[in-house]
C-alpha positions as a LaTeX table, in Angstrom:
\begin{tabular}{lrrr}
\hline
Residue & $x$ (\AA) & $y$ (\AA) & $z$ (\AA) \\
\hline
Met1 & 92.96 & 2.71 & 13.75 \\
Asn2 & 89.43 & 4.04 & 13.38 \\
Ser3 & 87.62 & 5.10 & 16.52 \\
Asp4 & 84.24 & 3.74 & 17.55 \\
Lys5 & 82.70 & 7.09 & 16.68 \\
Asp6 & 84.08 & 6.92 & 13.14 \\
His7 & 82.76 & 3.36 & 12.81 \\
Arg8 & 79.27 & 4.45 & 13.90 \\
Asn9 & 79.32 & 7.32 & 11.42 \\
Lys10 & 79.92 & 5.00 & 8.49 \\
Val11 & 77.12 & 4.76 & 5.97 \\
Gly12 & 74.75 & 1.97 & 6.94 \\
Ala13 & 76.29 & 1.41 & 10.36 \\
Gly14 & 73.73 & 0.46 & 12.99 \\
Gln15 & 71.07 & $-0.25$ & 10.36 \\
Pro16 & 69.21 & $-3.59$ & 10.26 \\
Ala17 & 70.88 & $-6.23$ & 8.14 \\
Ser18 & 69.50 & $-6.55$ & 4.63 \\
Thr19 & 67.70 & $-9.66$ & 3.44 \\
Leu20 & 70.71 & $-10.59$ & 1.33 \\
Ser21 & 73.03 & $-10.26$ & 4.31 \\
Arg22 & 70.80 & $-12.48$ & 6.44 \\
Met23 & 70.70 & $-15.06$ & 3.66 \\
Glu24 & 74.50 & $-15.05$ & 3.45 \\
Arg25 & 74.74 & $-15.78$ & 7.18 \\
Met26 & 72.12 & $-18.52$ & 7.04 \\
Pro27 & 73.42 & $-22.10$ & 7.48 \\
Pro28 & 73.44 & $-24.06$ & 4.18 \\
Met29 & 71.07 & $-26.74$ & 5.49 \\
Gln30 & 68.53 & $-24.14$ & 6.59 \\
Met31 & 68.78 & $-22.40$ & 3.22 \\
Leu32 & 68.23 & $-25.75$ & 1.50 \\
Leu33 & 65.17 & $-26.32$ & 3.67 \\
Tyr34 & 63.63 & $-22.98$ & 2.69 \\
Leu35 & 64.35 & $-23.57$ & $-1.00$ \\
Ser36 & 62.77 & $-27.03$ & $-0.86$ \\
Met37 & 59.69 & $-25.57$ & 0.86 \\
Ile38 & 59.38 & $-22.94$ & $-1.87$ \\
Ala39 & 59.72 & $-25.59$ & $-4.59$ \\
Ser40 & 57.11 & $-27.78$ & $-2.87$ \\
Thr41 & 54.72 & $-24.85$ & $-2.57$ \\
Val42 & 55.02 & $-24.11$ & $-6.28$ \\
Leu43 & 54.42 & $-27.78$ & $-7.12$ \\
Phe44 & 51.29 & $-27.98$ & $-4.98$ \\
Val45 & 49.94 & $-24.67$ & $-6.27$ \\
Val46 & 50.30 & $-25.89$ & $-9.87$ \\
Leu47 & 48.60 & $-29.21$ & $-9.08$ \\
Ala48 & 45.86 & $-27.56$ & $-7.02$ \\
Thr49 & 45.15 & $-25.12$ & $-9.85$ \\
Ala50 & 44.98 & $-27.98$ & $-12.34$ \\
Tyr51 & 42.65 & $-29.87$ & $-9.98$ \\
Ala52 & 40.34 & $-26.85$ & $-9.62$ \\
Gln53 & 40.22 & $-26.30$ & $-13.37$ \\
Thr54 & 39.54 & $-29.99$ & $-14.02$ \\
Arg55 & 36.85 & $-30.08$ & $-11.34$ \\
Phe56 & 35.03 & $-27.08$ & $-12.75$ \\
Asn57 & 35.13 & $-28.63$ & $-16.24$ \\
Ser58 & 33.96 & $-31.99$ & $-14.95$ \\
Ala59 & 30.43 & $-33.19$ & $-15.68$ \\
Met60 & 30.17 & $-34.79$ & $-12.23$ \\
Pro61 & 28.17 & $-32.50$ & $-9.88$ \\
Gln62 & 29.66 & $-31.36$ & $-6.58$ \\
Gly63 & 28.48 & $-33.11$ & $-3.44$ \\
Met64 & 27.64 & $-36.30$ & $-5.31$ \\
His65 & 29.68 & $-38.33$ & $-2.80$ \\
Pro66 & 30.18 & $-37.67$ & 0.93 \\
Phe67 & 33.59 & $-36.28$ & 1.78 \\
Pro68 & 35.83 & $-38.99$ & 3.28 \\
Arg69 & 35.52 & $-38.69$ & 7.05 \\
Tyr70 & 38.99 & $-40.12$ & 7.59 \\
Phe71 & 40.46 & $-37.10$ & 5.81 \\
Ser72 & 38.76 & $-34.91$ & 8.42 \\
Ile73 & 40.00 & $-37.06$ & 11.31 \\
Ser74 & 43.54 & $-37.09$ & 9.89 \\
Thr75 & 43.47 & $-33.29$ & 9.79 \\
Ile76 & 42.80 & $-33.17$ & 13.53 \\
Val77 & 45.63 & $-35.67$ & 14.14 \\
Leu78 & 48.06 & $-33.56$ & 12.11 \\
Leu79 & 47.09 & $-30.43$ & 14.04 \\
Val80 & 47.78 & $-32.22$ & 17.31 \\
Ser81 & 51.17 & $-33.37$ & 15.98 \\
Ser82 & 51.96 & $-29.77$ & 15.07 \\
Tyr83 & 51.29 & $-28.81$ & 18.69 \\
Thr84 & 53.48 & $-31.58$ & 20.10 \\
Ile85 & 56.40 & $-30.70$ & 17.81 \\
Ser86 & 56.05 & $-27.04$ & 18.79 \\
Gln87 & 56.86 & $-28.04$ & 22.39 \\
Ala88 & 60.21 & $-29.56$ & 21.37 \\
Arg89 & 62.09 & $-26.28$ & 21.20 \\
Arg90 & 60.83 & $-25.19$ & 24.63 \\
Leu91 & 61.79 & $-28.52$ & 26.20 \\
Tyr92 & 65.25 & $-28.31$ & 24.64 \\
Gln93 & 65.75 & $-24.82$ & 26.07 \\
Gln94 & 64.70 & $-26.15$ & 29.49 \\
Asp95 & 67.27 & $-28.98$ & 29.23 \\
Asp96 & 64.47 & $-31.51$ & 29.64 \\
Val97 & 65.76 & $-34.26$ & 27.34 \\
Thr98 & 63.47 & $-36.91$ & 28.81 \\
Met99 & 60.31 & $-34.95$ & 28.00 \\
Leu100 & 61.83 & $-33.96$ & 24.66 \\
Thr101 & 62.17 & $-37.65$ & 23.80 \\
Arg102 & 58.52 & $-38.26$ & 24.67 \\
Cys103 & 57.48 & $-35.21$ & 22.67 \\
Leu104 & 59.31 & $-36.41$ & 19.56 \\
Gly105 & 57.98 & $-39.94$ & 20.07 \\
Ala106 & 54.41 & $-38.65$ & 20.33 \\
Thr107 & 54.84 & $-36.66$ & 17.13 \\
Leu108 & 56.22 & $-39.74$ & 15.40 \\
Leu109 & 53.22 & $-41.79$ & 16.52 \\
Leu110 & 50.76 & $-39.12$ & 15.39 \\
Ala111 & 52.45 & $-38.96$ & 12.00 \\
Ala112 & 52.03 & $-42.72$ & 11.58 \\
Ile113 & 48.36 & $-42.42$ & 12.54 \\
Phe114 & 47.92 & $-39.61$ & 10.00 \\
Val115 & 49.35 & $-41.74$ & 7.19 \\
Gly116 & 47.11 & $-44.66$ & 8.21 \\
Leu117 & 44.03 & $-42.43$ & 8.22 \\
Gln118 & 44.93 & $-41.14$ & 4.77 \\
Gly119 & 44.98 & $-44.74$ & 3.56 \\
Leu120 & 41.54 & $-45.29$ & 5.07 \\
Gly121 & 40.39 & $-42.14$ & 3.31 \\
Trp122 & 41.52 & $-43.63$ & 0.01 \\
Arg123 & 39.48 & $-46.74$ & 0.82 \\
Glu124 & 36.44 & $-44.52$ & 1.30 \\
Leu125 & 37.05 & $-42.98$ & $-2.11$ \\
Ile126 & 37.26 & $-46.40$ & $-3.72$ \\
Ala127 & 34.04 & $-47.48$ & $-1.98$ \\
Gln128 & 32.34 & $-44.42$ & $-3.48$ \\
Gly129 & 33.53 & $-45.37$ & $-6.96$ \\
Val130 & 36.24 & $-42.70$ & $-7.13$ \\
Phe131 & 39.35 & $-44.39$ & $-8.53$ \\
Phe132 & 42.84 & $-43.16$ & $-9.28$ \\
Asn133 & 42.51 & $-43.99$ & $-12.98$ \\
Gly134 & 38.87 & $-42.90$ & $-13.21$ \\
Glu135 & 37.49 & $-39.37$ & $-13.24$ \\
Ala136 & 40.33 & $-36.89$ & $-13.74$ \\
Ser137 & 39.30 & $-34.74$ & $-10.77$ \\
Gly138 & 39.33 & $-37.84$ & $-8.54$ \\
Thr139 & 42.84 & $-38.64$ & $-9.71$ \\
Tyr140 & 44.03 & $-35.26$ & $-8.41$ \\
Val141 & 42.65 & $-36.03$ & $-4.94$ \\
Tyr142 & 44.78 & $-39.17$ & $-4.76$ \\
Leu143 & 47.79 & $-37.41$ & $-6.27$ \\
Leu144 & 47.73 & $-34.41$ & $-3.94$ \\
Ser145 & 47.18 & $-36.60$ & $-0.89$ \\
Ala146 & 49.97 & $-39.00$ & $-1.89$ \\
Leu147 & 52.42 & $-36.17$ & $-2.57$ \\
His148 & 51.71 & $-34.67$ & 0.82 \\
Ile149 & 52.32 & $-38.04$ & 2.46 \\
Leu150 & 55.60 & $-38.33$ & 0.55 \\
His151 & 56.71 & $-34.95$ & 1.89 \\
Leu152 & 55.60 & $-35.99$ & 5.36 \\
Leu153 & 57.63 & $-39.20$ & 5.20 \\
Gly154 & 60.73 & $-37.12$ & 4.51 \\
Gly155 & 60.06 & $-35.24$ & 7.75 \\
Val156 & 59.27 & $-38.51$ & 9.56 \\
Leu157 & 62.65 & $-39.94$ & 8.56 \\
Phe158 & 64.46 & $-36.92$ & 9.99 \\
Leu159 & 62.20 & $-37.01$ & 13.06 \\
Met160 & 62.97 & $-40.67$ & 13.67 \\
Ile161 & 66.73 & $-40.08$ & 13.51 \\
Leu162 & 66.45 & $-37.14$ & 15.92 \\
Phe163 & 64.20 & $-39.16$ & 18.23 \\
Leu164 & 66.71 & $-42.03$ & 18.42 \\
Arg165 & 69.59 & $-39.64$ & 19.13 \\
Thr166 & 67.57 & $-37.85$ & 21.80 \\
Ala167 & 66.54 & $-41.13$ & 23.43 \\
His168 & 70.19 & $-42.23$ & 23.42 \\
Ala169 & 71.30 & $-38.97$ & 25.04 \\
Ala170 & 68.59 & $-39.15$ & 27.71 \\
Arg171 & 70.04 & $-42.38$ & 29.14 \\
Asp172 & 73.19 & $-40.78$ & 30.48 \\
Gly173 & 73.88 & $-37.49$ & 32.21 \\
Val174 & 77.07 & $-36.77$ & 30.28 \\
Arg175 & 75.47 & $-37.51$ & 26.93 \\
Thr176 & 72.53 & $-35.32$ & 27.94 \\
Leu177 & 74.87 & $-32.41$ & 28.71 \\
Val178 & 76.70 & $-32.80$ & 25.40 \\
Phe179 & 73.38 & $-33.03$ & 23.53 \\
Ile180 & 71.97 & $-29.90$ & 25.17 \\
Arg181 & 75.13 & $-27.86$ & 24.59 \\
Asn182 & 75.37 & $-28.82$ & 20.93 \\
Pro183 & 74.13 & $-25.88$ & 18.78 \\
Tyr184 & 73.71 & $-28.25$ & 15.83 \\
Arg185 & 71.01 & $-30.16$ & 17.73 \\
Arg186 & 69.22 & $-26.91$ & 18.53 \\
Arg187 & 69.22 & $-26.02$ & 14.84 \\
Gln188 & 67.92 & $-29.47$ & 13.91 \\
Ile189 & 64.98 & $-29.11$ & 16.28 \\
Gln190 & 64.26 & $-25.65$ & 14.94 \\
Met191 & 64.35 & $-26.83$ & 11.31 \\
Leu192 & 62.16 & $-29.82$ & 12.07 \\
Gly193 & 59.55 & $-27.55$ & 13.66 \\
Ile194 & 59.58 & $-25.20$ & 10.67 \\
Tyr195 & 59.15 & $-28.04$ & 8.21 \\
Trp196 & 56.44 & $-29.73$ & 10.25 \\
His197 & 54.38 & $-26.53$ & 10.52 \\
Phe198 & 54.84 & $-26.07$ & 6.78 \\
Leu199 & 53.40 & $-29.54$ & 6.14 \\
Asp200 & 50.56 & $-28.77$ & 8.52 \\
Gly201 & 49.68 & $-25.54$ & 6.72 \\
Leu202 & 50.00 & $-27.26$ & 3.36 \\
Trp203 & 47.53 & $-29.99$ & 4.32 \\
Ile204 & 45.07 & $-27.44$ & 5.77 \\
Ala205 & 45.10 & $-25.65$ & 2.42 \\
Leu206 & 44.57 & $-28.92$ & 0.54 \\
Phe207 & 41.83 & $-29.98$ & 2.94 \\
Ala208 & 39.99 & $-26.69$ & 2.40 \\
Leu209 & 40.36 & $-27.16$ & $-1.36$ \\
Phe210 & 38.93 & $-30.68$ & $-1.16$ \\
Leu211 & 36.00 & $-29.48$ & 0.94 \\
Phe212 & 35.22 & $-26.74$ & $-1.57$ \\
Leu213 & 35.55 & $-28.80$ & $-4.74$ \\
Tyr214 & 34.80 & $-32.41$ & $-3.80$ \\
\hline
\end{tabular}
């Protein structure tokens, strides 16, 4: 049997785990989340690049139409939702399932408001004469916005399921204890926060692009 001293003297012992080792220990669902975020980032970068190139080649001058105000308002709403979802992990660690339920519910409501404001932003575009099947650069605005909403709805679906389970657990002390002590729930809340902040950052980047090129 090797002694502790011999174990410490082994090559690499006591050194930080490599990136590959951390990836091997990562839960499959979390790995899938990161891979999907990378794929989504690549997709949006390609579309944003195509939009920028099309906009620069377009004969329509910049600033011809006012930027949709509902896009600006929806950005503020999404930032607030990012704050509310960031409180979920803290509330879970404090065993406050009741406040956690309200936190998730508020985020769900803000997400619905964001989607509604995006729809109103599309109405503003139509009122300005910018149609989906019109100027190519205008088409990209609709496409990028719609794709972001589609990604958001995926997060909303997961958020709704977690909200219902949290609300169910909050009604009974035993169910609350089981919910709090379940490491799978903790990981779900963590993954939801990561994905939500990713969507927030993604929309901020798109919003800045729209402001610069619209």
